[in-house]
C-alpha positions as MATLAB code, in Angstrom:
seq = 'XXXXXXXXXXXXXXXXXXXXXXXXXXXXXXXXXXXXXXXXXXXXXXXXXXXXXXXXXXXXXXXXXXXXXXXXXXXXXXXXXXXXXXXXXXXXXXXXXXXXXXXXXXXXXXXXXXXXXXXXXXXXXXXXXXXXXXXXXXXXXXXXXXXXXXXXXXXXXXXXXXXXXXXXXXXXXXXXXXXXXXXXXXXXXXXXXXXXXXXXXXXXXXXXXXXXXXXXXXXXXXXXXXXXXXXXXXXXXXXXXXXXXXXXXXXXXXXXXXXXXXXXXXXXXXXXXXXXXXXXXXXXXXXXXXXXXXXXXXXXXXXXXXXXXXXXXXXXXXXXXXXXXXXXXXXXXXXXXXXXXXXXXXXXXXXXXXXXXXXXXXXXXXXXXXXXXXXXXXXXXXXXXXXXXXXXXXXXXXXXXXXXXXXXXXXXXXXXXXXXXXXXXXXXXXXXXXXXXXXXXXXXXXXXXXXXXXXXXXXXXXX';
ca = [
     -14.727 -211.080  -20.564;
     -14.766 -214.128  -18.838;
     -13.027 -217.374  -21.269;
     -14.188 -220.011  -18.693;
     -16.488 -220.244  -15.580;
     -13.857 -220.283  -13.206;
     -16.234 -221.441  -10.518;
     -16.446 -224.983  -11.716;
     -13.100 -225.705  -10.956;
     -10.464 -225.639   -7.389;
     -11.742 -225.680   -4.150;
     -15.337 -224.894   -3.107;
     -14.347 -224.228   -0.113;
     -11.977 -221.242   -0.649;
     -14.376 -220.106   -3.547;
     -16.987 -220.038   -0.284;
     -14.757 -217.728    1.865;
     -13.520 -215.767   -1.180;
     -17.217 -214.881   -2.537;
     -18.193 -214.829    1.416;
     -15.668 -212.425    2.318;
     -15.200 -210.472   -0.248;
     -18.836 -209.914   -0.301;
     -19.097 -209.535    3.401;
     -16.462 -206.779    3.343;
     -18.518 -204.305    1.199;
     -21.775 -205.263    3.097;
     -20.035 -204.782    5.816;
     -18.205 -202.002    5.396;
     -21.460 -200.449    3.591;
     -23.296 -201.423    7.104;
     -20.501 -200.008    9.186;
     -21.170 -196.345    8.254;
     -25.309 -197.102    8.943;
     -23.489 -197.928   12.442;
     -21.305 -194.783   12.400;
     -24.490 -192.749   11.321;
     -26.439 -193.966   14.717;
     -23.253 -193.019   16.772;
     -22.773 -189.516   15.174;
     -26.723 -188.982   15.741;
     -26.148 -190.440   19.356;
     -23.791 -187.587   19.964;
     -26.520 -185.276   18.951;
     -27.565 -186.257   22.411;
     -31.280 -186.327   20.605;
     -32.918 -189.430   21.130;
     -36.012 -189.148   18.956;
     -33.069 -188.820   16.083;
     -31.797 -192.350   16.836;
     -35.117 -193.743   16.844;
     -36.184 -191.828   14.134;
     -33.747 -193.588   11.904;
     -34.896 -197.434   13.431;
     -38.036 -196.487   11.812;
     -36.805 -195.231    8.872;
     -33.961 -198.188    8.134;
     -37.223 -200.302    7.852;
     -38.523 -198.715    4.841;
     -35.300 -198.762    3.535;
     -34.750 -202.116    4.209;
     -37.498 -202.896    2.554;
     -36.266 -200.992   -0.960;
     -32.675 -202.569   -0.571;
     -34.075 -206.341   -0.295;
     -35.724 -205.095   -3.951;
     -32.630 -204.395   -5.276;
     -31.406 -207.687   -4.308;
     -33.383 -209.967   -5.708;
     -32.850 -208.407   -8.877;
     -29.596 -208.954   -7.805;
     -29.949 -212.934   -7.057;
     -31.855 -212.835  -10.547;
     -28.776 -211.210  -12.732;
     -26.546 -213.471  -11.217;
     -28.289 -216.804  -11.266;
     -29.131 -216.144  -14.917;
     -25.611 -214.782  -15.883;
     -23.383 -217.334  -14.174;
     -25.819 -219.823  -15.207;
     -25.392 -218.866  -18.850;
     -21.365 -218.577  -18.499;
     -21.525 -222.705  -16.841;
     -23.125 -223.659  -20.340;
     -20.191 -221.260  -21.686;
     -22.396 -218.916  -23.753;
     -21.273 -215.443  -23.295;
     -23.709 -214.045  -25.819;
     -26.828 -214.970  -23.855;
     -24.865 -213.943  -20.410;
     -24.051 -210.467  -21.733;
     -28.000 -210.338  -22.710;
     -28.907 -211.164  -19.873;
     -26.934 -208.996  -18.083;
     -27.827 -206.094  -19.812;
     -31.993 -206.686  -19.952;
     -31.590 -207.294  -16.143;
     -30.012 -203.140  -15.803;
     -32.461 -202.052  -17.548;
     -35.687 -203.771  -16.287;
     -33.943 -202.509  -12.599;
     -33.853 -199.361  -13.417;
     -37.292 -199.080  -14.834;
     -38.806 -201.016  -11.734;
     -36.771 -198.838   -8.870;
     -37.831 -195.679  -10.602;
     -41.387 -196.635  -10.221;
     -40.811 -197.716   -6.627;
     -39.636 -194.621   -5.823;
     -42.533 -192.826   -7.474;
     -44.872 -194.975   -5.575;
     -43.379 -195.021   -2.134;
     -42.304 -190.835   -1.553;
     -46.074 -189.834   -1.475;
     -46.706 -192.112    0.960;
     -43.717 -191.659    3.488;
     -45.642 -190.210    6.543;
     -48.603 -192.529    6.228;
     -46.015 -195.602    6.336;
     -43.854 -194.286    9.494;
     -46.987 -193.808   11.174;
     -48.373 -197.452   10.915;
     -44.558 -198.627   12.181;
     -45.337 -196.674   15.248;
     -43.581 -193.193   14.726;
     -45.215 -190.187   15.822;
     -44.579 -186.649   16.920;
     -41.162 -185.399   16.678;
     -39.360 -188.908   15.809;
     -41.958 -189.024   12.890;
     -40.779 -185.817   11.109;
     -37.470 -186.834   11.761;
     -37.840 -190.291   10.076;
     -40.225 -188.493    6.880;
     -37.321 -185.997    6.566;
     -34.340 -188.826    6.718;
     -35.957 -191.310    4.316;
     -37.531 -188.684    1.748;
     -33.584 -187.740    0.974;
     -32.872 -191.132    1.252;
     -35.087 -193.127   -1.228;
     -34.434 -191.058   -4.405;
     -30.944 -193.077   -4.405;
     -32.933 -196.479   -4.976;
     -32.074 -196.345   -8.571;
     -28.641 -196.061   -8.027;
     -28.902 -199.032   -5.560;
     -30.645 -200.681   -7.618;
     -28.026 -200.457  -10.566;
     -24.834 -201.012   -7.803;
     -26.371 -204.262   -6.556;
     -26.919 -206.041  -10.230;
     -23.512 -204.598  -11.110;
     -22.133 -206.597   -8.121;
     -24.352 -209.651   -9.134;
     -22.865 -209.753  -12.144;
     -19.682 -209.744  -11.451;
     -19.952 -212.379   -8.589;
     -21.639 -214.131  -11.443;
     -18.105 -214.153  -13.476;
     -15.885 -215.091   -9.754;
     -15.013 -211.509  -10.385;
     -15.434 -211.048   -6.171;
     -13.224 -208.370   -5.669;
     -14.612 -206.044   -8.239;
     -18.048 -206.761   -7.032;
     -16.748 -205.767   -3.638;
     -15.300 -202.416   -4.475;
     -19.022 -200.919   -5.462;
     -19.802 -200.931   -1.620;
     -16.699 -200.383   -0.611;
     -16.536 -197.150   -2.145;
     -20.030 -196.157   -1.541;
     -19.156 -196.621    2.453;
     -15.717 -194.259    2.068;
     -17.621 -191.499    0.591;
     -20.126 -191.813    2.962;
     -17.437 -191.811    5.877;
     -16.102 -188.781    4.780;
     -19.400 -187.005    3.425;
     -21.112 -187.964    7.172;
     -19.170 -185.663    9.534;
     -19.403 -182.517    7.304;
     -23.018 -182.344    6.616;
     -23.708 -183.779   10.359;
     -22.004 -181.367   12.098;
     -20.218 -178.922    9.770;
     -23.268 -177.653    8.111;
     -25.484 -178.762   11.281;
     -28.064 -180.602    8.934;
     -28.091 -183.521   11.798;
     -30.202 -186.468   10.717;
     -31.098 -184.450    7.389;
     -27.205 -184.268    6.697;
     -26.596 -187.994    7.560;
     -29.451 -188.519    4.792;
     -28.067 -186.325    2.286;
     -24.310 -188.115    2.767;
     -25.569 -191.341    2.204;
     -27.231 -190.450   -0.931;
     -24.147 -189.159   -2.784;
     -22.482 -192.067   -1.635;
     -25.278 -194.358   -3.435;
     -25.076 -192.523   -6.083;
     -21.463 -193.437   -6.449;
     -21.753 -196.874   -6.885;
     -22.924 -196.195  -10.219;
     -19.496 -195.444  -11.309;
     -17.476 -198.602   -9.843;
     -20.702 -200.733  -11.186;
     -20.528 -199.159  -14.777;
     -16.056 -199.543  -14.451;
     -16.761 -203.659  -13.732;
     -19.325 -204.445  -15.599;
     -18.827 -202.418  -19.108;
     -14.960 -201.098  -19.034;
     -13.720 -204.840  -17.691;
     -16.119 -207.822  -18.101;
     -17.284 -206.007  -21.649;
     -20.652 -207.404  -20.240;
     -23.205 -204.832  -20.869;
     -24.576 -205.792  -24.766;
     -26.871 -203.611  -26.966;
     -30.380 -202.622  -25.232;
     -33.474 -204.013  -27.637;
     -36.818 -204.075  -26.751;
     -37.871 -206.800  -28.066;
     -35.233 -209.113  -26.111;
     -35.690 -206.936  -23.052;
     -39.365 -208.517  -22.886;
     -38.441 -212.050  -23.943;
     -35.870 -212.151  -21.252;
     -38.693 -210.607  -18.822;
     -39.972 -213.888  -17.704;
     -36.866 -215.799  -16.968;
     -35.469 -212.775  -14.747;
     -39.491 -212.280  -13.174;
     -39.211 -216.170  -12.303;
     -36.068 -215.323  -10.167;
     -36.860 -212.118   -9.179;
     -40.375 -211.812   -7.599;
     -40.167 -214.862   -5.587;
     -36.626 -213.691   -4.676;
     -38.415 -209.931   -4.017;
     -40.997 -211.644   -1.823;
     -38.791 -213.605   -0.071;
     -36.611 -210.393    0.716;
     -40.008 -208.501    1.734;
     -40.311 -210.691    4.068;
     -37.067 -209.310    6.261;
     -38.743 -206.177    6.608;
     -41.881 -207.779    7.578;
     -40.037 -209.323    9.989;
     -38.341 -206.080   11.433;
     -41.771 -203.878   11.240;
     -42.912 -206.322   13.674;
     -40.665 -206.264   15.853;
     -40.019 -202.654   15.703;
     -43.969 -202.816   16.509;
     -43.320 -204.578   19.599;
     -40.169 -202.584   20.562;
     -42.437 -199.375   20.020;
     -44.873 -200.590   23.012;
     -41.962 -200.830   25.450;
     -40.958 -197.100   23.947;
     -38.447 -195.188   22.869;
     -35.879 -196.770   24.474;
     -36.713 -199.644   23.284;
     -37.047 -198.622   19.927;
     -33.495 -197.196   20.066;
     -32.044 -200.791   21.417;
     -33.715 -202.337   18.635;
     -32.449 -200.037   15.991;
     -28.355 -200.264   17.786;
     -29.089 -203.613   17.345;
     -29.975 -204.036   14.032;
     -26.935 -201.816   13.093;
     -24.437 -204.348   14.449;
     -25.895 -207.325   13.524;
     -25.055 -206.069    9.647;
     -21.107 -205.081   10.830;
     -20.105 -208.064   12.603;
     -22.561 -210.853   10.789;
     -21.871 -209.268    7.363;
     -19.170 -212.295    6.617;
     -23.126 -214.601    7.152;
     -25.690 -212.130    5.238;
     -22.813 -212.313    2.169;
     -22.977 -216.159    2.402;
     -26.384 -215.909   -0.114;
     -24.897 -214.283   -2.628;
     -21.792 -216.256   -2.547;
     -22.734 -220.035   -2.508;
     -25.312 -218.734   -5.569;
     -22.844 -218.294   -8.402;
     -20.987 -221.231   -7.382;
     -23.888 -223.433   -7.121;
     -25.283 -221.655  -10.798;
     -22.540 -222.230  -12.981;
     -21.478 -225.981  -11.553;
     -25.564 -226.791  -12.082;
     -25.037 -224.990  -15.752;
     -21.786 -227.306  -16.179;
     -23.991 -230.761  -14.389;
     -21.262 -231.089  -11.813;
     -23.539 -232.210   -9.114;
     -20.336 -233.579   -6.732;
     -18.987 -229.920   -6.281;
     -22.614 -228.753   -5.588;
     -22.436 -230.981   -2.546;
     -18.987 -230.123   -1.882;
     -20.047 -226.210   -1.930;
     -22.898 -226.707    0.555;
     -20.768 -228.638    3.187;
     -18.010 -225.583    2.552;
     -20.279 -223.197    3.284;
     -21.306 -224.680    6.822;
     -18.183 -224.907    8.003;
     -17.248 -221.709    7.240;
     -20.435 -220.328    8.790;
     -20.272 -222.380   11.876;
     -16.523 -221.034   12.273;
     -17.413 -217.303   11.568;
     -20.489 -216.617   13.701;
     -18.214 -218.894   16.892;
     -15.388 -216.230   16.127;
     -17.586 -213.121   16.163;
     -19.770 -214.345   18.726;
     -17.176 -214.349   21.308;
     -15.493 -211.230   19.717;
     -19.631 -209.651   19.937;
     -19.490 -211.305   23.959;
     -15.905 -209.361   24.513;
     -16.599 -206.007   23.204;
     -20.276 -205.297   24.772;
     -19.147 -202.861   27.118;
     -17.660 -200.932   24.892;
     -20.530 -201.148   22.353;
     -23.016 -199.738   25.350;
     -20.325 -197.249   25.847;
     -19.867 -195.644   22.476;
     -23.771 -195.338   22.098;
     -23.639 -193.922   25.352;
     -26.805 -196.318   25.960;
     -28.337 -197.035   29.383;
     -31.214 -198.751   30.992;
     -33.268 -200.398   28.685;
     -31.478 -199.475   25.367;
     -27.810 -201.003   27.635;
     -30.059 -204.115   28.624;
     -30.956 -205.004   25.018;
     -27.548 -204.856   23.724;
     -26.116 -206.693   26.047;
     -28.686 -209.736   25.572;
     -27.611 -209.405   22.420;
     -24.507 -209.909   22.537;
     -24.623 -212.356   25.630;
     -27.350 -214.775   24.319;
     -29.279 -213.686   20.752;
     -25.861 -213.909   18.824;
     -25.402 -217.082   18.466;
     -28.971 -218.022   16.346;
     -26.936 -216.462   13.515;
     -25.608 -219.690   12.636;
     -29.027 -221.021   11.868;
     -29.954 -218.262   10.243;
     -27.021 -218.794    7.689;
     -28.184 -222.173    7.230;
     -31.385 -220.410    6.160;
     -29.376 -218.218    3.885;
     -27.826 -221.757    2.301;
     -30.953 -222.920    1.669;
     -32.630 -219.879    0.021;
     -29.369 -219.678   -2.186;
     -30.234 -223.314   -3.499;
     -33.663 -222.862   -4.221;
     -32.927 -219.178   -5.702;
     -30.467 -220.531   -8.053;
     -31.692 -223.919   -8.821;
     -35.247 -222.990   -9.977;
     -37.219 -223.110   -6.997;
     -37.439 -219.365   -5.840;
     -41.051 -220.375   -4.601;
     -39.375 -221.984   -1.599;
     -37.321 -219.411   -0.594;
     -40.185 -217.502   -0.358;
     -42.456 -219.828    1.780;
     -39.227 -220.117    4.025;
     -38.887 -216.615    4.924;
     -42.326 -215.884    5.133;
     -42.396 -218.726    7.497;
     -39.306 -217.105    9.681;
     -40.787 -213.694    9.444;
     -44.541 -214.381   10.454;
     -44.779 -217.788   12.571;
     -41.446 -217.453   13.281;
     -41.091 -214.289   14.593;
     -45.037 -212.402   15.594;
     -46.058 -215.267   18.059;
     -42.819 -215.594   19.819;
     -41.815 -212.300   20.127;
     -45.230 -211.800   21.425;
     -44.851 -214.976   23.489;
     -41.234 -214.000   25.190;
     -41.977 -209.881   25.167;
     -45.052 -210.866   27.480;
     -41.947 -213.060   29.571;
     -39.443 -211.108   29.098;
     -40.340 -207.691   28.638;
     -37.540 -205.762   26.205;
     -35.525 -208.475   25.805;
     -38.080 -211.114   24.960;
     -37.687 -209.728   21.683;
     -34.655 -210.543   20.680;
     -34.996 -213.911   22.309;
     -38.214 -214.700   20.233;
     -36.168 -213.578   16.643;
     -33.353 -216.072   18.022;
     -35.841 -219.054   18.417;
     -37.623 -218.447   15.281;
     -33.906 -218.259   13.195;
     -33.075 -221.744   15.010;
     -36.354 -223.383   14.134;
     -36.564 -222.337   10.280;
     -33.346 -222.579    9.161;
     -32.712 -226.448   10.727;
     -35.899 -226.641    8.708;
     -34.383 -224.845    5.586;
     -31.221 -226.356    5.001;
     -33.393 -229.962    5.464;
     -35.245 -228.942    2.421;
     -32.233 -227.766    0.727;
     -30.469 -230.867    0.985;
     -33.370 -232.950   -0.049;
     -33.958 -230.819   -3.419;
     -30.325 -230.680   -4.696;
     -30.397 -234.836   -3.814;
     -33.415 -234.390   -6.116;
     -32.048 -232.410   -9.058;
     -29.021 -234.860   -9.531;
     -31.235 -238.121   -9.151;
     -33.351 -236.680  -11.883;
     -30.290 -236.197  -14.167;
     -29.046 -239.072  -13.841;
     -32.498 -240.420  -15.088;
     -32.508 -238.004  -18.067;
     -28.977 -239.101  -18.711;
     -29.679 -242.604  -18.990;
     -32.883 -242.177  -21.004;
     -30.674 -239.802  -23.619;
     -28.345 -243.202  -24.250;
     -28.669 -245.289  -27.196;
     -29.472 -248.861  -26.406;
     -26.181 -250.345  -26.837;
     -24.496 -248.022  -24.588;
     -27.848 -247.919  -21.989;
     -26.705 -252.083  -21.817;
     -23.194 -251.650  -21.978;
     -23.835 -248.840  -18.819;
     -25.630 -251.657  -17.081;
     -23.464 -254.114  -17.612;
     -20.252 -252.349  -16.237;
     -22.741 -251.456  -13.406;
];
């Protein structure tokens, strides 16, 4: 159990790249065996099974960005409570947040199996890459529960600066897929059915590392009751469905381009999907960046240290600007061999290599983007993040991907994602900046008004 929010004090900036790559490791390593799924599928020499999973990683998508913002929710409200230094209401919170997860992934699931075909359809699968992608995600979505459950877990412990644990969830959900992959790909010769059915185990194993952390360790998972379980509802809803709208809106943004990528076939579709399995492997150290600056930001705003707020914000810049330069160029270096090991030509070759020539570099914006929703998520304007990436994923990606795929055929694409990235998160981090200005000008004001009169004049005088 945590005996003070070590997040309020040392540097912000090495708390940054701690939570950042910590975090990023597990994402990335999680990611990683998506990518090693796509290559073991590519070997299949069947390319309706590559494309079948682009289609299908949107749905999913979609489900996983659920399970995060209940994720953002746990751990603004935990590492909130452990700034103020009470443990009681963190491990209450901690434990209604499991449980209302649970509850709401279950239902997801209910909702969404039925329904399978009908959605893979609209994105633009049909024939044999649409009973592929039913069959894949079917398997697949009965592990959002466990998911769900893995990503508070981690929440919570980033929450309590416990980054490493929070790291080993993912970490171990990626080794047992590793392993698991292989045998039911090509042993049993389930193909993309076996890549499903390896990844679910491997969810389901996340359970155990989450459970380890958060119970065994931390000692952070209370008594369930009812009765606080719906009085805590609202506080964790406040964070959460903005937070779950704002994540929607990723998957928005990828069924639309998938849309687009569909009309220039399956190629197309394929570069798209490659794509959008790297960006996760080598940008993992950005997409972590979120979840990192949160807790920091959380339990400095519970202890009113507004200076290392600041401080945190500037910290994580610099570290972003100095990842996505290093990968980039790493990204530029390596394409050959990317196009190589997905044995990719014509158009699905052309598309990777834009990629990695050109497109790569808007992921510095889009981290400032990330910065920004992390403010408002944590600092009680989830609202914003939500207007922000709906923003991004509608005006900021259906018009110019239209705009630049009428250009630049394939390729436009990427270039009109890029563009849109560059555009909302300068706009973004502007807001951010402005709103955390505002919180600390308005307790300053409540400060002063809270002073008895002879101290308000003997502040004034000194001043």
């Amino acid at each position: 159990m945590p005996k003070q929010a070590k997040l309020t004090q040392g540097s912000t900036f090495k708390h940054v790249a701690v939570m950042s790559f910590t975090g990023a490791l597990g994402l990335m390593a999680m990611f990683l065996v998506d990518l090693v799924d796509m290559l073991f599928l590519s070997m299949l020499d069947e390319r309706e099974a590559v494309a079948a999973v682009g289609f299908a990683s949107t749905v999913m998508f979609f489900t996983i960005s659920l399970s995060i913002a209940m994720s953002i929710s746990a751990s603004a409200l935990v590492a909130r409570a452990v700034g103020r230094g009470n443990i009681e209401l963190a491990r209450r919170r901690a434990t209604n947040a499991l449980g209302i997860g649970v509850i709401f992934s279950s239902l997801v699931v209910w909702i969404l199996w039925p329904k399978i075909p009908a959605i893979l359809h609209f994105l633009g699968a049909d024939f044999k890459t649409l009973d592929l992608a039913t069959g894949y995600l079917q398997i697949l979505l009965l592990g959002m529960p466990a998911v769900m459950i893995g990503m508070i877990g981690s929440g919570i412990m980033r929450a309590l600066g416990d980054a490493r644990r929070a790291m080993y969830a993912t970490l171990l959900c990626s080794v047992v897929n590793a392993l698991l992959d292989p045998i039911f790909i090509f042993v049993f010769g389930l193909g993309i059915h076996g890549a499903a059915i390896a990844s679910l185990i491997a969810r389901l194993s996340m359970v155990v590392v989450t459970y380890y952390g958060v119970v065994s360790v931390h000692k952070m998972l209370g008594q369930f009751d009812l009765v606080e379980c719906l009085q805590d509802l609202k506080p964790i809803a406040l964070i959460a469905v903005p937070a779950m709208l704002t994540n929607m809106s990723s998957p928005l943004a990828n069924a639309i381009v998938m849309s687009h990528a569909a009309s220039f076939g399956d190629e197309a579709v394929a570069g798209v999907a490659i794509v959008g399995r790297i960006v996760p492997v080598v940008f993992g150290g950005l997409f972590a960046l979120s979840g990192a600056v949160g807790p920091i930001l959380s339990q400095n705003y519970g202890a009113k240290q507004f200076q290392r707020m600041h401080h945190a914000l500037t910290s994580a810049v610099v570290y972003a600007f100095v990842y996505t330069v290093t990968l980039c160029l790493l990204l530029y270096s390596t394409q050959g061999f990317l196009v190589a090991m997905f044995n990719a030509s014509d158009e699905t070759a052309n598309l990777i290599r834009f990629f990695a020539t050109y497109g790569s570099y808007s992921f510095f914006f889009q981290s400032l983007l990330f910065i920004a929703i992390a403010v408002f998520n944590n600092l009680g304007k989830p609202l914003n993040s939500t207007l922000l990436n709906f923003g991004r994923a509608t005006l900021g990606t259906w018009p110019l991907v239209s705009f630049f795929g009428f250009l630049m055929g394939a390729e436009g694409i990427i270039m009109g994602q890029a563009i849109g990235s560059v555009i909302f998160g300068c706009i973004g981090f502007i807001m951010a900046r402005r709103y955390l200005q505002e919180l600390e000008t308005r307790e300053e004001w409540a400060l002063i008004e809270s002073l008895p009169e002879d101290d308000l004049l003997a502040s004034q005088t000194r001043g």
